[in-house]
């Protein structure tokens, strides 16, 4: 007998991430992430499993071990080790050695003692082995503190408020914090140990390095243009290791990432989108390393977007494209997102339509290939699987073998719901895709309340992935309706670009059309429908209840309330204006921005609204939530704000464990207060407080 899923079950969820297959294709290293409920902290360990299905075992014992990378001979694994939770150096020596930061370690692949390689003040990035296995390459941040006196005082336990001197637009980023005084540059260190060598320097960031096959050059991404502080977008560069002379290959018109060398060293594949107004669509490109020709786009007529843009609530951010060349240089393997799935595709570097390597209703969020390019290891999620590992022969998806089942114990106890895909006509008759998630075991004629969920982005997509929040709502008796309106990725560049200069226009019509299509199928009480969404989805939630009273309750998370204030307060506010609203600045186009801002329509909001927002959200600042809360409370409307202390924009996916569970409980409780799935609409309890602060810290 199974039981319904609860919010507290989030503590038991584990995910398998960052899959890396050994050069000989016989073993897979991966990271298992779990929550330590007693400590309210995440634990990350590296595990090993045989590709023939032999038992998985925990390989490292550190509290926070990530980014395993095999040496070329398969005898060693380099990885990053960081402390768990928040650790502060106790003295200047500890600070200089980076005790609170992630550092590169190495460990024999057959077991033994791990050895720390780097001791950098700001830590080190993902390790990259040289082709001969003697050297490890990585990116690391460098730079002196803006206010050294304040930084030094903290070592003595004193609180001396810092004074920041900021002179550029690109000065902070959500989840990372202030970075204006630091730059990312490239380093190498002997794999046997020694002092790191800094390879690059300057007032720019150098990231995602990759060795050439002969080990004499390094490709990387860097924006050294005059536009880097207004509209940052990396170019592909090549560095000669002996002379440290860099060469730029691309022409500053693209935002490039993941440069990957061909086996003969004559070409580099990379993913890239337009520097300005990219609309979230990413292509696969190839460029000759001699610098004598321009980059060639291999996916001009390809509907999917390169990379993983499928949203769930168990992984922060989205996965890169994971580029791999075949041994003969005749194919390039990469991830791409298409109609609610993320799959592996392969493209010919000389041109032609890419073809799929995997298929099915699932979300491949990472993959890796052995040296012979005969075996591929995949990390896959689907609506019933938070994330597990599989292996398959490259050209035989029917022979895929599952290696892990990290949530087997939990899912023997709980009942999960399976979504049904629907197609419907949106604005202008466009054929759109959505899903209906009915409660597990619900009879076909059972009528339930429903929640319309709206994804963020807008350049992202819902799909065939596990979504804990949706499963929780279904477990409480709600039907969850979700879809990909125009502006979503995975349906072609024109589809994702259709939302440019038209937020809350036809995309809003698409969302309501998807809801109406779900209701028309039957089994939904049209008088008990709620709406919820985060980020752009929070924006659309606030917009919807300012333009219709059909929703009985709403939950807006990390919302955008005012496009004019976002310009100057968000870490990417001016880019949002440049890319989505044709550079309509608040001082020249205030009426136009306000016409598309939910804050303008607060007088029309009568739907009970719960706002969930993090006070350290740099993407959608807390002031966005406060504008809506204050305006509604001033009018005496039914509104409540949960303010999560110390959390970022990614609260729902990577925030403090307790905060994430409180958030889930709050969502369910709010909807049950106004549209109970068990007994019909509930009376509002006006005795409850209207402002709650979740003091969790990290």
XYZ file of C-alpha atoms in Angstrom, residues 159 388 532 618:
4
model
C 31.746 43.400 11.903
C 19.292 8.333 -12.578
C 1.129 29.741 -9.915
C 19.596 39.435 -7.358
